[in-house]
Amino acid sequence: MRNLLVFFTLLLFTFNLQAEDGHNLWLRAKSTGSVDIVCARSSATLTIAKQELEQGWQGQNGAKFTLTIKKDKAIKGDGFKLSENEIQANTELGILYGVCELLRRQQTGQTIQNEICNPSYDRRVLNHWDNLDGTVERGYAGLSIFWHDLEKGYAVTDNDRMLWKEYARANASIGINGSVLNNVNSHKLMLTPECLQKVKAIAEVLRPYGIKTYLSVKFSSPTLIGGLKTSDPLNPEVIKWWKDKVKEIYTLIPDFGGLLIKANSEGEPGPQDYGRNHADGANMLADAFKPYGGIIMWRAFVYAANSKDRACQAYNEFMPLDGQFRDNVIIQVKNGPVDFQPREPFTSLFGALKKTTVMPELQITQEYLGHSEQLVFLATMWEEFLKSDTYQEGIGSTVARTTDGSIFPQKYTAIAGVANIGLDTNWSGHHFAQANWYAFGRMAWKNQMTSEKIADEWLKLTFSPKEGKNVNINISDWQKNFLMPVKQLMLESREATVNYSMPLGLHHIFAGLNNTHYGPGPWFAPKGIRIDWTPAYYHKADSLGIGFDRTTKGSGAVSQYHEPLNSQFENPATCPEIYLLWFHHLPWDYKMKDGRILWDELCYTYDKGVNEVRQFQKTWDKVQPYVDAQRFSEVQSKLRQQCRDAQVWKDGCLLYFQQFSKRPIPFDIERPVYDLDYLMKMDLTDMLK
Ligand code: GCV
């Protein structure tokens, strides 16, 4: 209660809306008094915990606060027990996490009472798709914070170290405890001694903040850099090469986390190149890492050019191997079966694999959701995914529970998020994209956390006006006129994006030019291209209707789900309409639940999406008095862009599909403003950005 009072009292002061560039993320708060810290032990991590407490304390001035490391069976891993005057944990890291939680509660006006906070997953890992030359695959926030121009070698500067420290601090504040430092499309030089020296330097900065380093490497490294003739996982020389390499890694980095492997996927090498399977490959590496406590995160993102339905392939390749993986192998599975689309049902492997550890892979970077140009709060999507019921062990077997160890005992539990971090001053390109980094950490810590609570916390931490001389703002004004409308905007933003880009289960209908996955391109089909890389493979629009038939009469993907989902998805009448065209090819005049025909529904939904973003613009313009000038205008400008993008999506898709539906766009909605020819001819990427 006292924290609530402190939060409210603060906001009755006068404030100074000085320009902010977003670099301080959600860590802007300063202490409002002193605190007397009692802590019997000392270490680098505890020193950080104490500093954080001193710098961010907003409790009673001069209060005594105790940090205690004491074993308690109710506290799991790096969890902690929080009370008004003490944090107790089993580990030093638990103390640091407890401090961060305490400060967050003080700063956001949440209550602090005796409570144990345990993490849902042991490993909460960011996957950086950073290349050794400094570029970032699907990165929209500048160059890599870890790697620079390869020609300049692997030098590390003081500036690098400072930035890595800030990065580590931000991660620790939300419980992230692992970073895969490079792209899953790995560089062959990753495991060379020179490169490993740099990894060591990074690991040293991240370590006190509790962040383990991991790497992505080429499965064929023994051949590429080891001079061997093969990388066959069953070959004794190959096995020895990996054992030696792993020993070398641990000599440099004793707490190294392990590897993330993309094998036999999109041209990456893997065990199948030698007639072996995923288990042969993953287990060989797992055996080499086992003595050091390292893990192998083996990705299930596999699909082939000749596959009838790409969405089925991961299940088909991995289900026969269930039970064959070592206990330090974790299969990393993307939330959706195709590829991080704005909306997909959950990948059927969740709830299907029963004797194999599975970890969700989420994408924080907005590859398919407007890059860092569009305001899309992803927590609502992840909440929908984690709460999806797989029915693995009957009702209530949500994805969250099938992966966090609640249903089956697992040696390790883990979750990954593809990072949206780069050298941009504000780290993530769009000020609101920071919220997705924040949300990933919070949900990885507590997979039951609601997106509403996360948005509330993040907005308070990131946008509460700072105390100062110039502006008078009182709490109820700020809550009513800033917090509530902007939170609402965030919570609606993902659905709006689905509406204006790929509603009713449509997916992967992007412009193909430059492979940017940004604008619409349902027409994209240059001669000679792989059929599964064309949007028509996914939307299948023709004179009869639209959608991908994944019923038992079609690709059969529905059969990969447990009952009752299987039957529910099979029948268009019971299939949730949000997934309708994911599972069904339906006639243009198919009757929707609201009585409209499918074509009309599609038109109204695209139009709704455009209108929603226009409304976001109005909402944002109205909050100007509550936001510093720099962040206000940067977000305003991005929202203008998003409105233009939404219009292009609506016009491009409706005018293209209209050629097949041969029906009018209902007359009570706004007419398209672009010509289809123009949209098809333009390089949409260049036009949109
Ligand atoms: C890192 C999609 C993306 C690729 C990405 C791949 C993956 O295909 O477009 O950029 O590669 O997924 O997740 O491996």
PDB file of C-alpha atoms and ligand atoms in Angstrom, residues 129 137-138 183-185 262 265-266 268 299 301 303 310 334 338-340 361 363 367-368 418 508 515 517 533, ligand 1:
ATOM      1  CA  TRP A 129      20.313 -13.249 -35.504  1.00  0.00           C
ATOM      2  CA  GLU A 137      19.176 -10.822 -40.192  1.00  0.00           C
ATOM      3  CA  ARG A 138      15.622  -9.517 -39.794  1.00  0.00           C
ATOM      4  CA  ASN A 183      22.586 -15.882 -36.207  1.00  0.00           C
ATOM      5  CA  VAL A 184      21.184 -19.390 -36.577  1.00  0.00           C
ATOM      6  CA  ASN A 185      22.348 -19.068 -40.180  1.00  0.00           C
ATOM      7  CA  LYS A 262      19.652 -24.884 -37.314  1.00  0.00           C
ATOM      8  CA  SER A 265      16.752 -26.191 -42.777  1.00  0.00           C
ATOM      9  CA  GLU A 266      16.848 -23.554 -45.520  1.00  0.00           C
ATOM     10  CA  GLU A 268      21.958 -25.174 -43.547  1.00  0.00           C
ATOM     11  CA  ARG A 299      15.512 -26.208 -34.010  1.00  0.00           C
ATOM     12  CA  PHE A 301      12.086 -25.215 -38.236  1.00  0.00           C
ATOM     13  CA  TYR A 303      10.443 -27.584 -44.530  1.00  0.00           C
ATOM     14  CA  ARG A 310       4.990 -26.917 -45.112  1.00  0.00           C
ATOM     15  CA  LYS A 334       8.431 -21.775 -33.396  1.00  0.00           C
ATOM     16  CA  VAL A 338       4.682 -21.858 -40.840  1.00  0.00           C
ATOM     17  CA  ASP A 339       6.828 -18.980 -39.645  1.00  0.00           C
ATOM     18  CA  PHE A 340       6.078 -16.263 -37.088  1.00  0.00           C
ATOM     19  CA  GLU A 361      10.651 -19.933 -29.961  1.00  0.00           C
ATOM     20  CA  GLN A 363       9.998 -13.731 -32.520  1.00  0.00           C
ATOM     21  CA  GLU A 367       9.807  -9.730 -39.324  1.00  0.00           C
ATOM     22  CA  TYR A 368       6.213 -10.298 -40.415  1.00  0.00           C
ATOM     23  CA  VAL A 418      14.476 -13.703 -31.462  1.00  0.00           C
ATOM     24  CA  HIS A 508       2.417 -15.493 -45.703  1.00  0.00           C
ATOM     25  CA  ASN A 515      12.449 -11.027 -49.460  1.00  0.00           C
ATOM     26  CA  HIS A 517       8.415  -9.720 -45.566  1.00  0.00           C
ATOM     27  CA  TRP A 533       7.901 -19.321 -51.536  1.00  0.00           C
TER      28      TRP A 533
HETATM   29  C1  GCV B   1      17.364 -16.815 -39.679  1.00  0.00           C
HETATM   30  C2  GCV B   1      12.566 -17.343 -41.798  1.00  0.00           C
HETATM   31  C3  GCV B   1      13.293 -16.025 -41.908  1.00  0.00           C
HETATM   32  C4  GCV B   1      14.791 -16.241 -42.000  1.00  0.00           C
HETATM   33  C5  GCV B   1      15.240 -17.020 -40.756  1.00  0.00           C
HETATM   34  C6  GCV B   1      14.470 -18.339 -40.718  1.00  0.00           C
HETATM   35  C7  GCV B   1      14.797 -19.139 -39.476  1.00  0.00           C
HETATM   36  O1  GCV B   1      12.689 -18.061 -42.967  1.00  0.00           O
HETATM   37  O2  GCV B   1      12.819 -15.327 -43.012  1.00  0.00           O
HETATM   38  O3  GCV B   1      15.418 -14.987 -42.045  1.00  0.00           O
HETATM   39  O4  GCV B   1      16.615 -17.265 -40.776  1.00  0.00           O
HETATM   40  O5  GCV B   1      13.089 -18.071 -40.715  1.00  0.00           O
HETATM   41  O6  GCV B   1      14.080 -18.994 -38.510  1.00  0.00           O
HETATM   42  O7  GCV B   1      15.763 -19.889 -39.483  1.00  0.00           O
END
